[in-house]
mmCIF file of C-alpha atoms and ligand atoms in Angstrom:
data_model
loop_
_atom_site.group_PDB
_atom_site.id
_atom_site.type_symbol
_atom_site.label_atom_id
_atom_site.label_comp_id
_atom_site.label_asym_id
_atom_site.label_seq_id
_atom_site.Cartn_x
_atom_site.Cartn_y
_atom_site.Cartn_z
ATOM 1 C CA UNK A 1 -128.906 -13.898 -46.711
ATOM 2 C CA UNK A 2 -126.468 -16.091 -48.761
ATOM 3 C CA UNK A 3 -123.629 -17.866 -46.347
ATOM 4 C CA UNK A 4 -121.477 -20.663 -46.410
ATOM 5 C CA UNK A 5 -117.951 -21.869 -46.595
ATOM 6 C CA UNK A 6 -115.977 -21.998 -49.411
ATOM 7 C CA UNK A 7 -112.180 -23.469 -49.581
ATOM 8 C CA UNK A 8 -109.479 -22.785 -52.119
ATOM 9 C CA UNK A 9 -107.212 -25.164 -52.929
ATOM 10 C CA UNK A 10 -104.627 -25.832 -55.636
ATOM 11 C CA UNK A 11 -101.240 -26.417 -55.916
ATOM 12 C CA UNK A 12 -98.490 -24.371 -54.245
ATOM 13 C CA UNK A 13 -97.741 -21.108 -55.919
ATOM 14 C CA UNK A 14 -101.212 -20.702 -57.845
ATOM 15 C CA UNK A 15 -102.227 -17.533 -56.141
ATOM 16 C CA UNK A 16 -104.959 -18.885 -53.523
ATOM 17 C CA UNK A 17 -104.047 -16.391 -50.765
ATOM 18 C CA UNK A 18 -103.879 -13.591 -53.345
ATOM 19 C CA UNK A 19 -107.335 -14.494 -53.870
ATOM 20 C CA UNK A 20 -108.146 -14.339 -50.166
ATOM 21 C CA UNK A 21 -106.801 -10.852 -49.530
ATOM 22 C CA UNK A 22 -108.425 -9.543 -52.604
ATOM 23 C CA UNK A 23 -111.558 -10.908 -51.782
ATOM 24 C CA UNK A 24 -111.367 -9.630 -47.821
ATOM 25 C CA UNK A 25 -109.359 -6.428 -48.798
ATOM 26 C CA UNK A 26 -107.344 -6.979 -46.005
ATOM 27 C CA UNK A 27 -103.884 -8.654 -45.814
ATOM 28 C CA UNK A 28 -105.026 -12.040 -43.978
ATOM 29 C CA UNK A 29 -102.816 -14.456 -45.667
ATOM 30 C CA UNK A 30 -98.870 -14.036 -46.647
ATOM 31 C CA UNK A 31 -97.882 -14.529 -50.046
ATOM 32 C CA UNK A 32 -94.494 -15.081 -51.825
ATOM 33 C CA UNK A 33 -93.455 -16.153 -55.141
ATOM 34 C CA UNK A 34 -92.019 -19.442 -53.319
ATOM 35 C CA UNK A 35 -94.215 -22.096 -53.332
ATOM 36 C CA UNK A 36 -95.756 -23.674 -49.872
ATOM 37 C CA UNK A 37 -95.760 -20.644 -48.660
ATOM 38 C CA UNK A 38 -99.317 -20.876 -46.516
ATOM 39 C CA UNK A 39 -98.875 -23.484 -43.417
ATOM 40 C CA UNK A 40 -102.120 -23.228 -41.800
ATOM 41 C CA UNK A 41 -105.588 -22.991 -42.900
ATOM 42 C CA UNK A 42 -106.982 -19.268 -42.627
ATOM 43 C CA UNK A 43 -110.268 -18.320 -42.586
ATOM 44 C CA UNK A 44 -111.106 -14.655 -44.610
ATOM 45 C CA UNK A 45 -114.730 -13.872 -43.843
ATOM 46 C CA UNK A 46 -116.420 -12.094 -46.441
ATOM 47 C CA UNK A 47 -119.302 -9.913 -45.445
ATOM 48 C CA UNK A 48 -121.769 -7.605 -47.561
ATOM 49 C CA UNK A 49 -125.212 -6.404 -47.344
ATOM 50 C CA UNK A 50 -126.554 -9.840 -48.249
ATOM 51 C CA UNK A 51 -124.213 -12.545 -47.786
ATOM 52 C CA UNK A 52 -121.644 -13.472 -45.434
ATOM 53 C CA UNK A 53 -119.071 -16.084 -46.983
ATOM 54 C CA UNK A 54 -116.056 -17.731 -45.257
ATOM 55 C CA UNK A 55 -113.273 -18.312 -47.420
ATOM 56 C CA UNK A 56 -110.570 -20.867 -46.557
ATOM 57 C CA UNK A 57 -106.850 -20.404 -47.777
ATOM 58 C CA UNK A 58 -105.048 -23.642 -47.661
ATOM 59 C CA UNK A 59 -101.598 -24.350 -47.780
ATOM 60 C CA UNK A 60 -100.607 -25.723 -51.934
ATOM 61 C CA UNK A 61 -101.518 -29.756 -51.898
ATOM 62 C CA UNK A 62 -98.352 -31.423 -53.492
ATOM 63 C CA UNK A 63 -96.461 -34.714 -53.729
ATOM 64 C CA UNK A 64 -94.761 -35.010 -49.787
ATOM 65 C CA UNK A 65 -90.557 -34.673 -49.910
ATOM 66 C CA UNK A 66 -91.002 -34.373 -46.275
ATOM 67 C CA UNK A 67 -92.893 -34.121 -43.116
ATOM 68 C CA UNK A 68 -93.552 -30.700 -43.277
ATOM 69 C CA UNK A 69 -95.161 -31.214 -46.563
ATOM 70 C CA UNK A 70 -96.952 -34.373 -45.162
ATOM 71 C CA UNK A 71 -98.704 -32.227 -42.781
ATOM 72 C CA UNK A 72 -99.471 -29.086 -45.021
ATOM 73 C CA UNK A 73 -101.580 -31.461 -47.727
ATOM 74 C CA UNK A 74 -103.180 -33.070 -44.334
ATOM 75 C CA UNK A 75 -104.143 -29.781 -43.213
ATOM 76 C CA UNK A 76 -105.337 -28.704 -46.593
ATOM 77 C CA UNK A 77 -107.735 -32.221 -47.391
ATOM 78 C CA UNK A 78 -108.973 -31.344 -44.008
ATOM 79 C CA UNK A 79 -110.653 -27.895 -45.522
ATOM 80 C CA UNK A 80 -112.358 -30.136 -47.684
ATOM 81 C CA UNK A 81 -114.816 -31.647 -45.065
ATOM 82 C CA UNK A 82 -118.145 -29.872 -44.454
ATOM 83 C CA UNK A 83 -118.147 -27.166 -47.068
ATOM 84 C CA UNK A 84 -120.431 -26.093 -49.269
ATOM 85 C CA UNK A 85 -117.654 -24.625 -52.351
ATOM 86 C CA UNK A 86 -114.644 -25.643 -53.498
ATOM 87 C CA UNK A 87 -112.433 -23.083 -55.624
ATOM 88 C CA UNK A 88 -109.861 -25.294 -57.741
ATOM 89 C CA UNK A 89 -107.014 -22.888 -58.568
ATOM 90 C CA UNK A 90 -104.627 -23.172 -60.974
ATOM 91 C CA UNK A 91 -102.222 -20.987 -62.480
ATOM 92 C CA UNK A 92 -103.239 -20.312 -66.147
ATOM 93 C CA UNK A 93 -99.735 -19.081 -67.145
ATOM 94 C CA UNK A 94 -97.900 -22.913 -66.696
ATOM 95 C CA UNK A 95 -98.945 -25.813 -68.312
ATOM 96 C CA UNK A 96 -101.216 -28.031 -66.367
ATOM 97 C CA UNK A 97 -99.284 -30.788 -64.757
ATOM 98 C CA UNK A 98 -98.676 -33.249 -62.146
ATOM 99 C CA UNK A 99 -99.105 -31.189 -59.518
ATOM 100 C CA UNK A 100 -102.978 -29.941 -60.702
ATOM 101 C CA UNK A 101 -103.524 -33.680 -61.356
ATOM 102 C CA UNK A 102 -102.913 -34.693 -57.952
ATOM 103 C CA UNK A 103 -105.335 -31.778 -56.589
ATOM 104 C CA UNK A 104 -107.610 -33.011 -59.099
ATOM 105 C CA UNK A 105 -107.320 -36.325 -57.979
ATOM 106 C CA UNK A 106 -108.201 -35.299 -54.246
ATOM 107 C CA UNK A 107 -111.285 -32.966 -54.946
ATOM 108 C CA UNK A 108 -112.678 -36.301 -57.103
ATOM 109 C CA UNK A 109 -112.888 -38.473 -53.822
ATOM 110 C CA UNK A 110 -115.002 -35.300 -52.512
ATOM 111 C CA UNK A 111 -118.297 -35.094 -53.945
ATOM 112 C CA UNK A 112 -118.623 -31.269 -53.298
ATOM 113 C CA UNK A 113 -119.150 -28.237 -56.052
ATOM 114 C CA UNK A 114 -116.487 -27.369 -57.608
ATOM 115 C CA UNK A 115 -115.930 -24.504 -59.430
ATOM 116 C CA UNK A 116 -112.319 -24.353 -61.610
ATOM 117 C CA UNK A 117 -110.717 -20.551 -60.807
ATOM 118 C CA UNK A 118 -108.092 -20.039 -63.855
ATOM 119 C CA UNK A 119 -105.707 -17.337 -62.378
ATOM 120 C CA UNK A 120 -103.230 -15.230 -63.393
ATOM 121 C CA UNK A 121 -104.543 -14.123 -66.519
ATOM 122 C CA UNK A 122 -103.154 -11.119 -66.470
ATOM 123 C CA UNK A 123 -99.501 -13.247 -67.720
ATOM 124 C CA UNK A 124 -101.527 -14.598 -71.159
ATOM 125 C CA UNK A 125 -103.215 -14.222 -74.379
ATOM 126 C CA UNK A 126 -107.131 -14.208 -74.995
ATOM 127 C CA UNK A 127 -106.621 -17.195 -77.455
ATOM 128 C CA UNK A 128 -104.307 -19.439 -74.820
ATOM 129 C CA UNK A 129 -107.020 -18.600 -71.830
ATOM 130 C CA UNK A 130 -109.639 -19.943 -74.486
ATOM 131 C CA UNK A 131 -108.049 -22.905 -75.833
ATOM 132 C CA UNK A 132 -107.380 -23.800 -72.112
ATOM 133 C CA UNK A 133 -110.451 -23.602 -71.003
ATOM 134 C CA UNK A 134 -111.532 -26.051 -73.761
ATOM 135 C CA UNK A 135 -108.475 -28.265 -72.349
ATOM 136 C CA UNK A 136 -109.449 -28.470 -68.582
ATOM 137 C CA UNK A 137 -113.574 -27.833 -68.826
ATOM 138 C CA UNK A 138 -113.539 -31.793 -69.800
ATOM 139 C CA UNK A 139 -111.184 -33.374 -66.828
ATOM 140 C CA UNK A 140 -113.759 -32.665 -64.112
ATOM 141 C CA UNK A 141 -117.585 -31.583 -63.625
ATOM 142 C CA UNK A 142 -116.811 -28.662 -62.731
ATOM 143 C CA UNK A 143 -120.168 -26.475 -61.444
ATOM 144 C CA UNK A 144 -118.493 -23.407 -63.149
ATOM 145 C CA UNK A 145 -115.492 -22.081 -65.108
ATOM 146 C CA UNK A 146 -114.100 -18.616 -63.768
ATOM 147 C CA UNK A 147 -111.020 -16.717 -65.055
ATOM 148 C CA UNK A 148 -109.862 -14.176 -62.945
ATOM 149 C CA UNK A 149 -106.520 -12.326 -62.117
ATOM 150 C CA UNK A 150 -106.601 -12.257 -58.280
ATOM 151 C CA UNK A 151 -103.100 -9.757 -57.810
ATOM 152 C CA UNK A 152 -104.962 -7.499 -60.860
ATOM 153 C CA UNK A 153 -108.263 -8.226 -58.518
ATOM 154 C CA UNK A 154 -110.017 -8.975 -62.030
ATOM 155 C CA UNK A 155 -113.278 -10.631 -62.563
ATOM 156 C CA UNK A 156 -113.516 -11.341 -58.768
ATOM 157 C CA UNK A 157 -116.521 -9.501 -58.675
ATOM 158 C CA UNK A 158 -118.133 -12.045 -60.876
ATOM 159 C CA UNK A 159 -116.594 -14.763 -59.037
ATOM 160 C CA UNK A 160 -118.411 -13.233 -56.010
ATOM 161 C CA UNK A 161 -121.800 -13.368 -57.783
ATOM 162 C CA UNK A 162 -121.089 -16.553 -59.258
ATOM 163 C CA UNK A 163 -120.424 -18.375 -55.470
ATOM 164 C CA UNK A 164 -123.708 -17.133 -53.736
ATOM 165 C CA UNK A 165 -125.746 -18.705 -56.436
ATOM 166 C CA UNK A 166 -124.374 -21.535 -55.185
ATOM 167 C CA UNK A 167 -124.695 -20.646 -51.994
ATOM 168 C CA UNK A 168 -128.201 -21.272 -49.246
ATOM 169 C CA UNK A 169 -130.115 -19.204 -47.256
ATOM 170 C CA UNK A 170 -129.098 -18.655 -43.967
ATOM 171 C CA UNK A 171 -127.568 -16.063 -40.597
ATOM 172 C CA UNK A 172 -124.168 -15.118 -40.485
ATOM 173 C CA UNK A 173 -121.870 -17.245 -38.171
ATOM 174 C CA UNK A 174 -119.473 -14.721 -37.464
ATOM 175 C CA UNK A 175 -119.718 -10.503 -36.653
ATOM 176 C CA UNK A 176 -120.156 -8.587 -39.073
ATOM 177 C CA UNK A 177 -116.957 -6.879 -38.803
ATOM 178 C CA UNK A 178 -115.075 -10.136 -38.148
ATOM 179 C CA UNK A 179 -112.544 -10.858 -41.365
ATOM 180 C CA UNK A 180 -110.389 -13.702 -39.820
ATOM 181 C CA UNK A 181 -110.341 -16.771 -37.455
ATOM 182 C CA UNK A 182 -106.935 -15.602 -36.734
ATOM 183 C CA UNK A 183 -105.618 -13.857 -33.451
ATOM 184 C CA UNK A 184 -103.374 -10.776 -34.058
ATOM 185 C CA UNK A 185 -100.546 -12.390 -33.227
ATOM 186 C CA UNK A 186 -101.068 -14.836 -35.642
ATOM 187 C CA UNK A 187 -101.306 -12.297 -38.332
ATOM 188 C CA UNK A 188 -97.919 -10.943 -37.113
ATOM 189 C CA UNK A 189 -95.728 -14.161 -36.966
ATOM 190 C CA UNK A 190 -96.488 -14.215 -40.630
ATOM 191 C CA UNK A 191 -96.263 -10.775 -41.605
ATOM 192 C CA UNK A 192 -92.262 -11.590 -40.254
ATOM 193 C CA UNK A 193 -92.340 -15.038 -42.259
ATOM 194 C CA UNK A 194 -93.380 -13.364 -45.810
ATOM 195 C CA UNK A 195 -90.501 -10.883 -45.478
ATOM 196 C CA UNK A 196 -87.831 -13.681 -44.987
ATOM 197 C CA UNK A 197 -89.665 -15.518 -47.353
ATOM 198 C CA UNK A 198 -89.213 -11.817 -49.827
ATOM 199 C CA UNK A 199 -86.216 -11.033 -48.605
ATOM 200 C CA UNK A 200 -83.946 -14.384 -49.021
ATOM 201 C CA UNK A 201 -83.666 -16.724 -51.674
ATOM 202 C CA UNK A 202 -83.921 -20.717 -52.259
ATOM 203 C CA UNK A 203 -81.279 -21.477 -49.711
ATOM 204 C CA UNK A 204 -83.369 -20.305 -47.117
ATOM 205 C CA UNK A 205 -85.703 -23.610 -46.827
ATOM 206 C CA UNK A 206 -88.869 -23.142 -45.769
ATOM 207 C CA UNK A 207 -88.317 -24.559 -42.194
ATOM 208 C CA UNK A 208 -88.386 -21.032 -40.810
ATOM 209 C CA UNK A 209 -90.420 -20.251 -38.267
ATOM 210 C CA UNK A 210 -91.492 -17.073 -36.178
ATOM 211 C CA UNK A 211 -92.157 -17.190 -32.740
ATOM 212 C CA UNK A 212 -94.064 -14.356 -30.857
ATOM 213 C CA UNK A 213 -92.062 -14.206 -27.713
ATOM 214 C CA UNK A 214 -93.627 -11.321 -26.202
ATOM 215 C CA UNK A 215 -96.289 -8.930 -27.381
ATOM 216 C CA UNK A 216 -97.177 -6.147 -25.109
ATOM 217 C CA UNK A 217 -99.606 -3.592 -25.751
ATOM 218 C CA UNK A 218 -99.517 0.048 -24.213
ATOM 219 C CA UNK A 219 -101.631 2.770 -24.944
ATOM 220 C CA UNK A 220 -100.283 4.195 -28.494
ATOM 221 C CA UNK A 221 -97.651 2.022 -29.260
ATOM 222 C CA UNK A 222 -96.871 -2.467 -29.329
ATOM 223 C CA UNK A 223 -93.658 -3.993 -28.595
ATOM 224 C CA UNK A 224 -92.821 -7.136 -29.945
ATOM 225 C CA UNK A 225 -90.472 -9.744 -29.436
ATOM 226 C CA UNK A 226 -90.229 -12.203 -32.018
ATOM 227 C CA UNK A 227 -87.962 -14.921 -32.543
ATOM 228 C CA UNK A 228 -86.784 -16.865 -36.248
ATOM 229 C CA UNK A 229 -86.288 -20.351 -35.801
ATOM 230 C CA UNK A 230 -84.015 -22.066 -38.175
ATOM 231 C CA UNK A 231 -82.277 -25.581 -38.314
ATOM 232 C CA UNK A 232 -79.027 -24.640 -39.356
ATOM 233 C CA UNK A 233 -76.107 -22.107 -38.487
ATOM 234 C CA UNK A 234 -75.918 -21.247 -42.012
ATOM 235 C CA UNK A 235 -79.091 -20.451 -42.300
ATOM 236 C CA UNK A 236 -79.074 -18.333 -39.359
ATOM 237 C CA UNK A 237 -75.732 -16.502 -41.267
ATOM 238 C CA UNK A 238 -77.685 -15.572 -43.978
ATOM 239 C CA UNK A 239 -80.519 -14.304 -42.233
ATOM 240 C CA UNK A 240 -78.673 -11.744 -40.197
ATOM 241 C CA UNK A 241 -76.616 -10.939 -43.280
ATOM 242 C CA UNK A 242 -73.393 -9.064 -43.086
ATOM 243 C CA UNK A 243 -73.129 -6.519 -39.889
ATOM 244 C CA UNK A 244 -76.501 -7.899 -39.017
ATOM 245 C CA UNK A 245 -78.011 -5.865 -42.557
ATOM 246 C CA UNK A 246 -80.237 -8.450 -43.866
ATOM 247 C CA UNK A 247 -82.204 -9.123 -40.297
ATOM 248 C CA UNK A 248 -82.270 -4.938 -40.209
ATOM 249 C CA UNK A 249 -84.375 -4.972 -43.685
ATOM 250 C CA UNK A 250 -86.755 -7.778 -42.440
ATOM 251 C CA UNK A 251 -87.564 -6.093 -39.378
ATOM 252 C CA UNK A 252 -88.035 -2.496 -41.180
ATOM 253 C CA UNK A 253 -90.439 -4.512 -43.983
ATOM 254 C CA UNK A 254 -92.158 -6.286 -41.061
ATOM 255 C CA UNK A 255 -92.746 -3.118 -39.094
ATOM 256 C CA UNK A 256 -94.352 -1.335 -41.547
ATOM 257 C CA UNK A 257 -97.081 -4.279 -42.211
ATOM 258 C CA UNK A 258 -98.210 -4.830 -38.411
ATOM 259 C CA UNK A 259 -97.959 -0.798 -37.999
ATOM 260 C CA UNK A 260 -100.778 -0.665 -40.290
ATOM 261 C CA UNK A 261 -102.219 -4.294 -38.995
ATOM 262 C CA UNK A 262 -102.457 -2.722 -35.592
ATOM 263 C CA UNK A 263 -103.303 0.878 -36.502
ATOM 264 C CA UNK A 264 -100.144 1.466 -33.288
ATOM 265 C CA UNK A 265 -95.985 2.423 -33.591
ATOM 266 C CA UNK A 266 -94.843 -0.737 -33.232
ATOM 267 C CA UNK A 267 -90.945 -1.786 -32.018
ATOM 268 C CA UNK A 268 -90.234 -4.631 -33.253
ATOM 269 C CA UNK A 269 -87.178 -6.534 -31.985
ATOM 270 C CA UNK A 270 -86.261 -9.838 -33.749
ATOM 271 C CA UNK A 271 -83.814 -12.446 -32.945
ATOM 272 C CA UNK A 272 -82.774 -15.565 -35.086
ATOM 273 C CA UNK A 273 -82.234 -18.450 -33.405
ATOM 274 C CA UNK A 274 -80.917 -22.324 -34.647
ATOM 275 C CA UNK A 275 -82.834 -25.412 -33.204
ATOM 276 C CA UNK A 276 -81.063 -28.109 -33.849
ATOM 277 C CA UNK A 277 -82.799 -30.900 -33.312
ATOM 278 C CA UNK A 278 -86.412 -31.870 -33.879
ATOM 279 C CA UNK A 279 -88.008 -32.237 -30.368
ATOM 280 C CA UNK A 280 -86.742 -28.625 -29.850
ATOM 281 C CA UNK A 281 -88.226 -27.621 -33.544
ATOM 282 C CA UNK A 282 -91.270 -29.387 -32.493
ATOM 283 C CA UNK A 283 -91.627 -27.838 -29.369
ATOM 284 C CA UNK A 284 -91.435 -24.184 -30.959
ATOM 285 C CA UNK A 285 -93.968 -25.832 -33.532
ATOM 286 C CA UNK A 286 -96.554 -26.360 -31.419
ATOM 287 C CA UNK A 287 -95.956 -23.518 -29.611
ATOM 288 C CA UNK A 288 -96.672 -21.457 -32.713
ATOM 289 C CA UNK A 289 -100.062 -23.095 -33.859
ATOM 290 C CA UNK A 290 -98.895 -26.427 -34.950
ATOM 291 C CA UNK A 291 -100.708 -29.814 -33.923
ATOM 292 C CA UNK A 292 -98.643 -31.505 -32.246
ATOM 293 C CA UNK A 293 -100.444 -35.078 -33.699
ATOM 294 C CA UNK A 294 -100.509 -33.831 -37.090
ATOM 295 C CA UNK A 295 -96.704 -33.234 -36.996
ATOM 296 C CA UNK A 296 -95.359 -36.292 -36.432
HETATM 297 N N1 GTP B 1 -99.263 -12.078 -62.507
HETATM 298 C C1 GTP B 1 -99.969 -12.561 -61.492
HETATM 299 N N2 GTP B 1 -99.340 -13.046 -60.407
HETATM 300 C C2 GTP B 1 -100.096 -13.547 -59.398
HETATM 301 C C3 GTP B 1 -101.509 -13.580 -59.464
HETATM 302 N N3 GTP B 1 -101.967 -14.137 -58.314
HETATM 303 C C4 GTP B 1 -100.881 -14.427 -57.571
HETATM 304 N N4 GTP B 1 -99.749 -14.070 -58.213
HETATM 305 C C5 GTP B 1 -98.365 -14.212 -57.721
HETATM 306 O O1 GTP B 1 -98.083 -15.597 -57.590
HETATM 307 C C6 GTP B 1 -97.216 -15.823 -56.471
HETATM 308 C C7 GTP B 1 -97.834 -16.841 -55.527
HETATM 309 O O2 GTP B 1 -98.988 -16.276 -54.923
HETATM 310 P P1 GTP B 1 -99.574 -16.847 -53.567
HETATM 311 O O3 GTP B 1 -100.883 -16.170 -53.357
HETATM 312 O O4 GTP B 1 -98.570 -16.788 -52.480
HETATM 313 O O5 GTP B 1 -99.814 -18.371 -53.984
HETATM 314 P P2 GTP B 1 -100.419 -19.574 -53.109
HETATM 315 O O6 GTP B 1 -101.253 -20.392 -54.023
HETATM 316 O O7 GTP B 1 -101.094 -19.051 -51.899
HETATM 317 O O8 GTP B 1 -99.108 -20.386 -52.734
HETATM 318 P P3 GTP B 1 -98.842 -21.405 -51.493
HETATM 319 O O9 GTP B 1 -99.266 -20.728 -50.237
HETATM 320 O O10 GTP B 1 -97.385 -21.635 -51.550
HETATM 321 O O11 GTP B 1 -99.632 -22.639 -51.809
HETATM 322 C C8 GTP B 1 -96.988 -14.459 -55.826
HETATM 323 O O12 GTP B 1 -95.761 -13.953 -56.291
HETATM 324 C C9 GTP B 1 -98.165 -13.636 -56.337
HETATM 325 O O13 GTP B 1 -97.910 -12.249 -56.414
HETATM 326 C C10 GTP B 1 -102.152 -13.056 -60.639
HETATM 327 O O14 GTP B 1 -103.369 -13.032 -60.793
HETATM 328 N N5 GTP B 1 -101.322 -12.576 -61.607
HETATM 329 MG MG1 MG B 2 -100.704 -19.353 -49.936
#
């Protein structure tokens, strides 16, 4: 049996956690069309008849504005350590730039396989996906070139077969029905976090966070009590929209998702809440998953 652990990084907005839930085919990781949306490292674990693979979504490694971004590159180098596949992402439809470089840059320091995942090719023409490859195949060694559409789940078949070759021999680590590191609640907080992420647009920064203030589980239904921490009043405004309409949508969307996440009828109630000072942010922070000496 093939196993091992295999991270995917690139740069925020390539499509790495697309790739994780169309690998797992379940929904383990959020995804928006706003970049940095992933915080946290997540663990998809991949299991067939003959391999068991664990797959780590990382949040997009970019140039710092601010501590938040500070800690989401820290937390994505720190996938790099101890594994046995790295999947560089990038997204085939925009130029490659800066922001690839400086991934590039990072996996170079590692000396692990890497294997260069061209995504979205679903957006361009045979001819452009060609002439990149010819463009990128020289900038790195990479073990293997894959082009895949992970939203169009194309190719990732291949990709599959492609990964155990370079994979050992070994047992699985996990159950074989286990498909995340995460705890439920986990998965819930940021079921609520894509749809404000869907639902608003740039002026809601990406300083929100979801709390899980109560989760209580009875026989055939869940309630929840969940809590959206931002840093400003206006912020807040926006989120519970006019006559309280926008917060109404995010907690119908959300509902839906951990309904079937839970397999239960689920009543959700959600409150919004400004922090406005860090200590207090930091306290929630930590609270939800956060290191505390990784967030300084
Ligand atoms: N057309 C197309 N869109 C894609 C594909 N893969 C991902 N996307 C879209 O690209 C956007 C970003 O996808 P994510 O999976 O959230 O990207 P990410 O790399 O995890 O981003 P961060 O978590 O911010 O680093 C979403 O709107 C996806 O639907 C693809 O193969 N084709
Ligand atoms: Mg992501």
């Amino acid at each position: 049996m093939k196993v091992g652990v295999v991270s995917i990084v690139g740069r925020p907005n390539a499509g790495k956690s697309t790739l994780l839930n169309s690998i797992i085919k379940e929904k383990v990781a959020i995804t928006s069309n706003k970049p940095q949306t992933t915080r946290n490292n997540i663990q998809g674990i991949y299991n067939d008849e003959d391999s068991q693979i664990i797959f780590v979504d990382t949040p997009g490694i970019h140039k710092p504005k601010n501590k938040l971004g500070k800690y989401l590159n820290r937390e994505s180098y720190s996938s790099l350590e101890g594994v046995d596949l790295v999947l560089f992402m990038i997204d085939s439809s925009a130029p490659f730039g800066k922001g690839d470089e400086f991934v590039l840059d990072k996996i170079k320091e590692e000396n692990i396989n890497t294997f260069l995942i061209l995504n979205k090719v679903d957006k361009i023409k045979k001819d452009e996906l060609f002439n990149m490859i010819l463009e990128y195949k020289d900038k790195y060694d990479f073990k293997e070139v894959i082009p895949i559409s992970a939203l169009k789940e194309k190719n990732i078949d291949e990709l599959l077969k492609t990964i155990k070759e370079y994979l050992d021999e070994g047992e699985r680590i996990y159950p074989e029905d286990y498909y995340t590191d995460k705890s439920i609640k986990f998965l819930v907080s940021e079921l609520i976090r894509e749809k404000v992420l869907r639902k608003t647009r740039e002026e809601v920064p990406h300083a929100v966070t979801v709390v899980i203030e109560n989760f209580e589980e009875k026989k055939e239904s869940i309630l929840i009590n969940a809590c959206i921490i931002v840093e400003r009043d206006g912020i807040k405004k926006i989120l519970v929209g006019h006559n309280g309409e926008m917060i109404k949508e995010i907690g119908i969307d959300a509902r839906k998702d951990i309904e079937e996440l839970v397999g239960k009828n689920v009543y959700l109630d959600l409150f919004v809440k400004t922090v406005n000072n860090w200590r207090d942010r930091d306290k929630y922070l930590v609270e939800y998953g956060f290191d505390e000496n990784n967030f300084e």
